[in-house]
Amino acid sequence: MQQKIKDIREEFLKNLQKISTPKEAENLKIRFIGRNGKVTQLLKEIKNVLSAERPLIGNLINELKKEISQSINQCFLALSGEVKQENGGDITLPGKFSALGHLHPITQVINQIEDIFRNLNFRIVDGSEIETEYYNFEALNIPLNHPSRDAFDTFYLKPPSHPATQSPVTRKQKTEAQKKIKDCKLLLRSQTSTVQIRVMEKEKPPLRIISAGKVYRPDATDASHSCMFHQVEGFMVDKEVNFTHLKGILSLFIKEMFGKDVQMRFRPHYFPFTEPSAEVDISCILCQGKGCSVCKNKGWLEILGAGMINPRVLERVGYDPDKISGFAFGMGVERIAMLKFNIQDIRLFFENDIRFLKQF
Ligand code: DAH
């Protein structure tokens, strides 16, 4: 039996030398240690060996099986290495890493603003980018003759895109659909303040809402104007909400967003949907208020508009302005991102130049 083991080993080694392809290696493996292979056969014959010799013979057969298995594996490795080498590759080299992307700087700033307000118990709400004249203007107390109503300041949509015109069946339905379009001209919203009306119409106070999204204005594109940009609108309505709440919330926000040492000031302003209204400035974060080219030597940067929600707006959504009051504020995300990251040209955000985006 020992001789037989030796012979099989020698036969295997001889055959191993002739192997030149992985397929041949596979066949050799099957011939020797496969289910009906020569070594497997030996193991079956062990019952014929004297019981005293069985442990030794068993050991020898197992050793041979192990040796054959290892040799075949090495043979596989060598052969596949050779194949790869012929194709110009080296399987021992480390793998290739592909660069991991990250969020767009505008998205990062929106996320940061949302996080700050979420911690102040504000709820995040989404609004539609397509709106009617009513929600973009009328309900926000922007009268018909207000300059921002002018077609030049707003992108109006062609009537056929309104759902009411979709396959009207009869002439009567068609006339009705056309009348509906006249009643509600569609446009791309020019401010996220529309969300105030959408939410207040549906829900009762107390409300603390924050809503970020795209707005559109037909401005000529330059370093500080883009016909599409992002705004964040926030508002709070409840019994007895007053200006000090607005100041408190905004001062917390500004310190979180720009740093503890940043100063804030309110300048009286006019917005149709708030009364009283203010523009809010922060001390220049680049020169700490000393005066530089970014703040045009003023030491202050305007960053948002705010005020107490106009009682007329509250009435429109069915609230009683004698019982309910609220504040609102709105800010441009690109402006904040430009100040935070010291970027001089708004267009960089939308050109998708990877060299620019990589920096954030
Ligand atoms: N909607 C204003 C704009 O687009 C920004 C704004 C100002 C929003 C004052 C407000 C506010 O809620 O109170 O310029």
CSV table of C-alpha atoms and ligand atoms in Angstrom, one decimal:
chain,number,residue,atom,x,y,z
A,1,MET,CA,0.0,0.0,0.0
A,2,GLN,CA,2.9,2.4,0.9
A,3,GLN,CA,4.4,1.7,-2.6
A,4,LYS,CA,1.1,2.4,-4.2
A,5,ILE,CA,0.9,5.8,-2.4
A,6,LYS,CA,4.4,6.6,-3.6
A,7,ASP,CA,3.6,5.7,-7.2
A,8,ILE,CA,0.5,7.8,-7.2
A,9,ARG,CA,2.5,10.7,-5.8
A,10,GLU,CA,5.1,10.4,-8.5
A,11,GLU,CA,2.5,10.1,-11.2
A,12,PHE,CA,0.9,13.3,-9.9
A,13,LEU,CA,4.2,15.2,-9.8
A,14,LYS,CA,5.0,14.2,-13.3
A,15,ASN,CA,1.6,15.3,-14.6
A,16,LEU,CA,1.9,18.5,-12.7
A,17,GLN,CA,4.9,19.6,-14.7
A,18,LYS,CA,3.0,19.4,-17.9
A,19,ILE,CA,0.2,21.7,-16.8
A,20,SER,CA,0.0,24.9,-18.8
A,21,THR,CA,-3.6,26.1,-18.5
A,22,PRO,CA,-6.1,26.4,-15.6
A,23,LYS,CA,-8.4,23.9,-17.3
A,24,GLU,CA,-5.6,21.3,-17.3
A,25,ALA,CA,-5.0,22.0,-13.6
A,26,GLU,CA,-8.7,21.5,-12.9
A,27,ASN,CA,-8.7,18.1,-14.8
A,28,LEU,CA,-5.6,16.9,-12.9
A,29,LYS,CA,-7.3,17.8,-9.6
A,30,ILE,CA,-10.3,15.8,-10.5
A,31,ARG,CA,-8.2,12.8,-11.6
A,32,PHE,CA,-6.4,12.6,-8.3
A,33,ILE,CA,-8.5,14.1,-5.5
A,34,GLY,CA,-12.0,14.3,-7.2
A,35,ARG,CA,-14.8,12.1,-6.0
A,36,ASN,CA,-13.5,9.1,-8.0
A,37,GLY,CA,-9.9,10.2,-8.1
A,38,LYS,CA,-6.9,8.0,-7.5
A,39,VAL,CA,-6.3,9.2,-3.9
A,40,THR,CA,-9.9,9.1,-3.0
A,41,GLN,CA,-9.9,5.5,-4.3
A,42,LEU,CA,-6.9,4.7,-2.0
A,43,LEU,CA,-8.9,6.0,1.0
A,44,LYS,CA,-11.7,3.5,0.1
A,45,GLU,CA,-9.2,0.7,0.1
A,46,ILE,CA,-8.0,1.4,3.6
A,47,LYS,CA,-10.4,-1.1,5.0
A,48,ASN,CA,-8.3,-3.9,3.4
A,49,VAL,CA,-5.2,-2.8,5.3
A,50,LEU,CA,-4.2,-4.6,8.6
A,51,SER,CA,-5.8,-2.7,11.4
A,52,ALA,CA,-2.3,-2.0,13.0
A,53,GLU,CA,-1.1,-0.3,9.9
A,54,ARG,CA,-4.3,1.6,9.2
A,55,PRO,CA,-3.4,4.8,11.2
A,56,LEU,CA,-0.1,5.1,9.4
A,57,ILE,CA,-1.5,4.4,5.9
A,58,GLY,CA,-4.4,6.8,6.6
A,59,ASN,CA,-2.0,9.5,7.6
A,60,LEU,CA,0.1,9.0,4.4
A,61,ILE,CA,-3.0,9.2,2.2
A,62,ASN,CA,-4.3,12.3,3.9
A,63,GLU,CA,-0.8,13.9,3.6
A,64,LEU,CA,-0.7,13.2,-0.1
A,65,LYS,CA,-4.2,14.6,-0.6
A,66,LYS,CA,-3.2,17.8,1.2
A,67,GLU,CA,0.0,18.0,-0.9
A,68,ILE,CA,-1.9,17.6,-4.1
A,69,SER,CA,-4.5,20.1,-3.2
A,70,GLN,CA,-1.9,22.7,-2.2
A,71,SER,CA,0.1,22.1,-5.4
A,72,ILE,CA,-3.0,22.5,-7.6
A,73,ASN,CA,-3.9,25.8,-5.8
A,74,GLN,CA,-0.4,27.2,-6.4
A,75,CYS,CA,-0.6,26.1,-9.9
A,76,PHE,CA,-3.9,27.9,-10.4
A,77,LEU,CA,-2.4,31.1,-8.9
A,78,ALA,CA,0.7,31.0,-11.0
A,79,LEU,CA,-1.4,30.3,-14.2
A,80,SER,CA,-3.9,33.1,-13.5
A,81,GLY,CA,-1.1,35.5,-12.7
A,82,GLU,CA,0.5,34.6,-16.0
A,83,VAL,CA,-2.7,35.2,-17.9
A,84,LYS,CA,-3.2,38.6,-16.3
A,85,GLN,CA,0.5,39.5,-16.8
A,86,GLU,CA,0.0,38.8,-20.5
A,87,ASN,CA,-2.8,41.3,-20.6
A,88,GLY,CA,-0.6,43.9,-18.9
A,89,GLY,CA,-2.2,43.6,-15.4
A,90,ASP,CA,-0.8,42.5,-12.1
A,91,ILE,CA,-3.2,40.9,-9.6
A,92,THR,CA,-0.9,41.6,-6.7
A,93,LEU,CA,-1.3,45.4,-7.1
A,94,PRO,CA,-3.8,47.2,-4.7
A,95,GLY,CA,-7.2,47.9,-6.2
A,96,LYS,CA,-8.2,51.2,-7.8
A,97,PHE,CA,-10.0,53.8,-5.6
A,98,SER,CA,-12.7,55.9,-7.2
A,99,ALA,CA,-13.1,59.4,-5.6
A,100,LEU,CA,-16.0,59.7,-3.3
A,101,GLY,CA,-18.3,62.7,-4.0
A,102,HIS,CA,-19.9,65.0,-1.5
A,103,LEU,CA,-22.9,67.2,-1.2
A,104,HIS,CA,-23.1,70.4,-3.2
A,105,PRO,CA,-22.1,73.5,-1.2
A,106,ILE,CA,-25.6,74.9,-1.5
A,107,THR,CA,-27.1,71.7,-0.2
A,108,GLN,CA,-24.6,71.8,2.7
A,109,VAL,CA,-25.7,75.3,3.6
A,110,ILE,CA,-29.4,74.4,3.4
A,111,ASN,CA,-28.8,71.3,5.6
A,112,GLN,CA,-27.0,73.5,8.1
A,113,ILE,CA,-29.7,76.1,8.2
A,114,GLU,CA,-32.4,73.4,8.5
A,115,ASP,CA,-30.5,71.7,11.3
A,116,ILE,CA,-30.3,74.9,13.3
A,117,PHE,CA,-34.0,75.5,13.0
A,118,ARG,CA,-34.9,71.9,13.6
A,119,ASN,CA,-33.1,72.2,17.0
A,120,LEU,CA,-35.3,75.3,17.7
A,121,ASN,CA,-38.4,73.1,17.2
A,122,PHE,CA,-39.1,74.2,13.6
A,123,ARG,CA,-40.6,71.7,11.2
A,124,ILE,CA,-39.2,71.4,7.7
A,125,VAL,CA,-41.8,71.7,4.9
A,126,ASP,CA,-41.5,71.4,1.1
A,127,GLY,CA,-43.2,73.8,-1.3
A,128,SER,CA,-44.0,73.7,-5.0
A,129,GLU,CA,-41.8,75.5,-7.5
A,130,ILE,CA,-44.8,76.0,-9.8
A,131,GLU,CA,-47.3,78.3,-8.2
A,132,THR,CA,-50.3,80.5,-9.0
A,133,GLU,CA,-50.3,84.3,-9.0
A,134,TYR,CA,-52.6,84.0,-5.9
A,135,TYR,CA,-50.0,82.3,-3.7
A,136,ASN,CA,-47.0,84.1,-5.1
A,137,PHE,CA,-48.5,87.6,-4.8
A,138,GLU,CA,-52.1,88.2,-3.9
A,139,ALA,CA,-52.3,86.2,-0.7
A,140,LEU,CA,-49.0,87.7,0.4
A,141,ASN,CA,-50.6,91.2,0.1
A,142,ILE,CA,-48.6,92.1,-3.0
A,143,PRO,CA,-51.1,94.3,-4.8
A,144,LEU,CA,-51.8,94.2,-8.6
A,145,ASN,CA,-49.8,97.3,-9.3
A,146,HIS,CA,-46.8,96.2,-7.3
A,147,PRO,CA,-43.7,96.3,-9.5
A,148,SER,CA,-42.7,92.7,-8.8
A,149,ARG,CA,-46.0,91.7,-10.4
A,150,ASP,CA,-44.6,92.9,-13.7
A,151,ALA,CA,-44.0,90.1,-16.2
A,152,PHE,CA,-40.3,91.1,-16.3
A,153,ASP,CA,-39.9,90.1,-12.7
A,154,THR,CA,-41.6,86.7,-12.9
A,155,PHE,CA,-41.5,83.8,-15.2
A,156,TYR,CA,-45.1,83.0,-16.2
A,157,LEU,CA,-45.9,79.6,-17.6
A,158,LYS,CA,-47.9,79.0,-20.8
A,159,PRO,CA,-51.5,78.2,-20.0
A,160,PRO,CA,-51.6,74.7,-21.7
A,161,SER,CA,-49.4,73.3,-19.0
A,162,HIS,CA,-52.2,73.8,-16.5
A,163,PRO,CA,-53.8,70.5,-15.5
A,164,ALA,CA,-57.2,72.0,-16.2
A,165,THR,CA,-56.5,72.1,-19.9
A,166,GLN,CA,-55.5,68.4,-20.1
A,167,SER,CA,-57.8,66.7,-22.7
A,168,PRO,CA,-61.0,68.6,-22.0
A,169,VAL,CA,-63.8,66.5,-23.5
A,170,THR,CA,-66.6,68.8,-24.4
A,171,ARG,CA,-66.7,72.4,-25.6
A,172,LYS,CA,-68.2,73.4,-22.2
A,173,GLN,CA,-65.4,71.7,-20.3
A,174,LYS,CA,-62.8,73.4,-22.5
A,175,THR,CA,-64.4,76.9,-21.8
A,176,GLU,CA,-64.4,76.1,-18.1
A,177,ALA,CA,-60.8,75.0,-18.1
A,178,GLN,CA,-59.8,78.2,-20.0
A,179,LYS,CA,-61.7,80.3,-17.4
A,180,LYS,CA,-59.8,78.5,-14.6
A,181,ILE,CA,-56.5,79.3,-16.2
A,182,LYS,CA,-57.5,83.0,-16.4
A,183,ASP,CA,-58.4,82.9,-12.8
A,184,CYS,CA,-55.1,81.4,-11.7
A,185,LYS,CA,-52.2,82.3,-13.9
A,186,LEU,CA,-49.3,79.9,-13.3
A,187,LEU,CA,-45.7,81.0,-12.7
A,188,LEU,CA,-42.4,79.8,-11.3
A,189,ARG,CA,-42.4,81.1,-7.8
A,190,SER,CA,-40.2,84.1,-7.2
A,191,GLN,CA,-40.1,83.7,-3.4
A,192,THR,CA,-40.5,80.8,-0.9
A,193,SER,CA,-42.9,83.0,1.1
A,194,THR,CA,-45.6,81.1,-0.9
A,195,VAL,CA,-45.1,78.3,1.7
A,196,GLN,CA,-46.5,80.5,4.4
A,197,ILE,CA,-49.9,80.6,2.7
A,198,ARG,CA,-49.9,77.0,1.7
A,199,VAL,CA,-49.2,75.8,5.3
A,200,MET,CA,-51.4,78.3,7.2
A,201,GLU,CA,-54.3,77.6,4.9
A,202,LYS,CA,-54.2,73.9,5.9
A,203,GLU,CA,-53.1,74.0,9.5
A,204,LYS,CA,-54.0,75.8,12.7
A,205,PRO,CA,-51.4,77.6,15.0
A,206,PRO,CA,-49.1,77.0,16.8
A,207,LEU,CA,-46.8,76.6,13.8
A,208,ARG,CA,-43.0,76.8,13.5
A,209,ILE,CA,-42.0,76.2,9.9
A,210,ILE,CA,-38.9,76.3,7.8
A,211,SER,CA,-38.9,75.7,4.0
A,212,ALA,CA,-36.0,75.8,1.6
A,213,GLY,CA,-36.1,75.6,-2.2
A,214,LYS,CA,-35.5,77.1,-5.6
A,215,VAL,CA,-37.0,80.4,-6.7
A,216,TYR,CA,-36.9,82.0,-10.2
A,217,ARG,CA,-36.5,85.6,-11.4
A,218,PRO,CA,-35.8,86.7,-14.9
A,219,ASP,CA,-32.7,88.6,-13.9
A,220,ALA,CA,-29.7,89.0,-16.4
A,221,THR,CA,-27.0,86.6,-15.1
A,222,ASP,CA,-23.9,88.2,-13.7
A,223,ALA,CA,-21.6,87.7,-10.7
A,224,SER,CA,-24.3,88.4,-8.2
A,225,HIS,CA,-27.5,87.5,-10.1
A,226,SER,CA,-28.9,84.2,-11.4
A,227,CYS,CA,-32.3,83.5,-12.8
A,228,MET,CA,-32.6,80.6,-10.4
A,229,PHE,CA,-31.4,80.6,-6.8
A,230,HIS,CA,-32.4,79.2,-3.4
A,231,GLN,CA,-34.2,80.8,-0.5
A,232,VAL,CA,-35.1,79.7,3.0
A,233,GLU,CA,-38.4,80.9,4.4
A,234,GLY,CA,-39.2,80.6,8.1
A,235,PHE,CA,-42.2,81.6,10.1
A,236,MET,CA,-43.8,81.1,13.5
A,237,VAL,CA,-47.5,81.7,14.4
A,238,ASP,CA,-49.2,81.4,17.7
A,239,LYS,CA,-51.0,83.4,20.3
A,240,GLU,CA,-48.9,86.5,21.4
A,241,VAL,CA,-45.9,86.0,19.2
A,242,ASN,CA,-44.1,89.4,19.1
A,243,PHE,CA,-41.0,91.1,17.7
A,244,THR,CA,-38.8,89.9,20.6
A,245,HIS,CA,-39.4,86.3,19.6
A,246,LEU,CA,-38.3,87.1,16.1
A,247,LYS,CA,-35.1,88.8,17.4
A,248,GLY,CA,-34.4,86.0,19.8
A,249,ILE,CA,-34.7,83.2,17.2
A,250,LEU,CA,-32.7,85.1,14.6
A,251,SER,CA,-29.9,86.0,17.0
A,252,LEU,CA,-29.6,82.3,17.9
A,253,PHE,CA,-29.6,81.3,14.3
A,254,ILE,CA,-26.9,83.9,13.3
A,255,LYS,CA,-24.6,82.9,16.2
A,256,GLU,CA,-24.9,79.2,15.2
A,257,MET,CA,-24.4,80.0,11.5
A,258,PHE,CA,-21.7,82.6,11.6
A,259,GLY,CA,-20.1,82.4,15.0
A,260,LYS,CA,-20.6,83.7,18.6
A,261,ASP,CA,-18.9,87.0,18.1
A,262,VAL,CA,-21.1,88.1,15.1
A,263,GLN,CA,-23.3,91.2,15.8
A,264,MET,CA,-26.8,91.6,14.4
A,265,ARG,CA,-28.8,94.7,13.6
A,266,PHE,CA,-32.3,95.4,12.3
A,267,ARG,CA,-32.9,98.2,9.8
A,268,PRO,CA,-36.5,99.3,9.1
A,269,HIS,CA,-37.7,98.2,5.7
A,270,TYR,CA,-40.8,97.5,3.7
A,271,PHE,CA,-42.2,94.2,2.7
A,272,PRO,CA,-45.9,93.9,1.7
A,273,PHE,CA,-46.4,90.7,3.7
A,274,THR,CA,-44.9,91.9,7.0
A,275,GLU,CA,-45.7,94.9,9.2
A,276,PRO,CA,-43.4,96.1,10.7
A,277,SER,CA,-40.6,94.8,8.4
A,278,ALA,CA,-36.9,94.9,8.7
A,279,GLU,CA,-33.7,94.0,6.9
A,280,VAL,CA,-31.3,92.2,9.1
A,281,ASP,CA,-27.5,92.8,8.8
A,282,ILE,CA,-24.6,91.0,10.5
A,283,SER,CA,-21.3,92.4,11.2
A,284,CYS,CA,-18.9,91.6,8.3
A,285,ILE,CA,-17.6,88.1,8.9
A,286,LEU,CA,-14.5,88.8,6.7
A,287,CYS,CA,-13.3,92.0,8.3
A,288,GLN,CA,-15.1,91.7,11.7
A,289,GLY,CA,-16.9,95.0,11.0
A,290,LYS,CA,-13.7,97.0,10.3
A,291,GLY,CA,-14.6,97.6,6.6
A,292,CYS,CA,-13.5,95.7,3.5
A,293,SER,CA,-14.3,95.2,-0.2
A,294,VAL,CA,-16.9,92.5,0.6
A,295,CYS,CA,-19.0,94.8,2.9
A,296,LYS,CA,-18.1,97.8,0.8
A,297,ASN,CA,-16.4,99.4,3.8
A,298,LYS,CA,-19.7,99.4,5.7
A,299,GLY,CA,-18.7,96.8,8.2
A,300,TRP,CA,-22.2,95.2,7.8
A,301,LEU,CA,-23.7,92.6,5.5
A,302,GLU,CA,-27.4,92.3,4.7
A,303,ILE,CA,-28.4,88.7,5.0
A,304,LEU,CA,-32.2,88.5,5.4
A,305,GLY,CA,-35.6,90.1,5.4
A,306,ALA,CA,-38.0,89.7,8.3
A,307,GLY,CA,-41.0,91.1,10.1
A,308,MET,CA,-44.3,90.5,11.8
A,309,ILE,CA,-46.7,88.8,9.5
A,310,ASN,CA,-49.1,91.4,8.1
A,311,PRO,CA,-52.6,91.0,9.7
A,312,ARG,CA,-54.1,91.0,6.1
A,313,VAL,CA,-52.1,87.9,5.3
A,314,LEU,CA,-53.4,86.2,8.5
A,315,GLU,CA,-57.0,87.1,7.5
A,316,ARG,CA,-56.5,85.6,4.0
A,317,VAL,CA,-55.7,82.2,5.5
A,318,GLY,CA,-58.7,82.4,7.9
A,319,TYR,CA,-56.8,83.3,11.1
A,320,ASP,CA,-58.2,86.0,13.5
A,321,PRO,CA,-55.4,88.7,13.7
A,322,ASP,CA,-56.7,89.8,17.0
A,323,LYS,CA,-55.9,86.4,18.5
A,324,ILE,CA,-53.1,85.1,16.4
A,325,SER,CA,-49.8,86.8,15.5
A,326,GLY,CA,-46.6,85.6,13.9
A,327,PHE,CA,-43.2,86.5,12.5
A,328,ALA,CA,-41.6,85.5,9.2
A,329,PHE,CA,-38.2,85.8,7.6
A,330,GLY,CA,-36.6,84.9,4.3
A,331,MET,CA,-33.0,84.6,3.2
A,332,GLY,CA,-31.0,83.8,0.0
A,333,VAL,CA,-28.9,80.7,0.4
A,334,GLU,CA,-26.4,81.6,-2.3
A,335,ARG,CA,-25.7,84.9,-0.6
A,336,ILE,CA,-25.0,83.1,2.7
A,337,ALA,CA,-22.9,80.4,1.0
A,338,MET,CA,-20.9,83.1,-0.8
A,339,LEU,CA,-20.2,84.9,2.5
A,340,LYS,CA,-19.4,81.8,4.4
A,341,PHE,CA,-17.0,80.3,1.7
A,342,ASN,CA,-15.8,83.7,0.5
A,343,ILE,CA,-17.0,83.2,-3.1
A,344,GLN,CA,-17.2,86.2,-5.4
A,345,ASP,CA,-19.3,84.8,-8.3
A,346,ILE,CA,-22.8,83.2,-7.9
A,347,ARG,CA,-22.4,81.4,-11.3
A,348,LEU,CA,-19.7,79.1,-9.9
A,349,PHE,CA,-22.5,77.3,-8.0
A,350,PHE,CA,-24.3,76.2,-11.1
A,351,GLU,CA,-21.5,75.6,-13.6
A,352,ASN,CA,-20.6,72.2,-12.1
A,353,ASP,CA,-16.9,72.7,-12.5
A,354,ILE,CA,-15.4,69.9,-10.5
A,355,ARG,CA,-12.3,72.0,-9.6
A,356,PHE,CA,-14.6,74.5,-7.8
A,357,LEU,CA,-16.9,71.9,-6.2
A,358,LYS,CA,-14.0,69.9,-4.8
A,359,GLN,CA,-13.1,72.7,-2.4
A,360,PHE,CA,-16.1,72.2,-0.2
B,1,DAH,N1,-39.8,86.9,0.2
B,1,DAH,C1,-38.8,88.0,0.4
B,1,DAH,C2,-37.9,88.1,-0.9
B,1,DAH,O1,-38.0,87.2,-1.7
B,1,DAH,C3,-37.9,87.7,1.6
B,1,DAH,C4,-38.6,87.9,2.8
B,1,DAH,C5,-38.6,89.1,3.4
B,1,DAH,C6,-39.4,86.9,3.4
B,1,DAH,C7,-39.3,89.4,4.6
B,1,DAH,C8,-40.1,87.1,4.6
B,1,DAH,C9,-40.0,88.4,5.2
B,1,DAH,O2,-40.8,86.1,5.2
B,1,DAH,O3,-40.7,88.5,6.3
B,1,DAH,O4,-37.2,89.0,-1.0
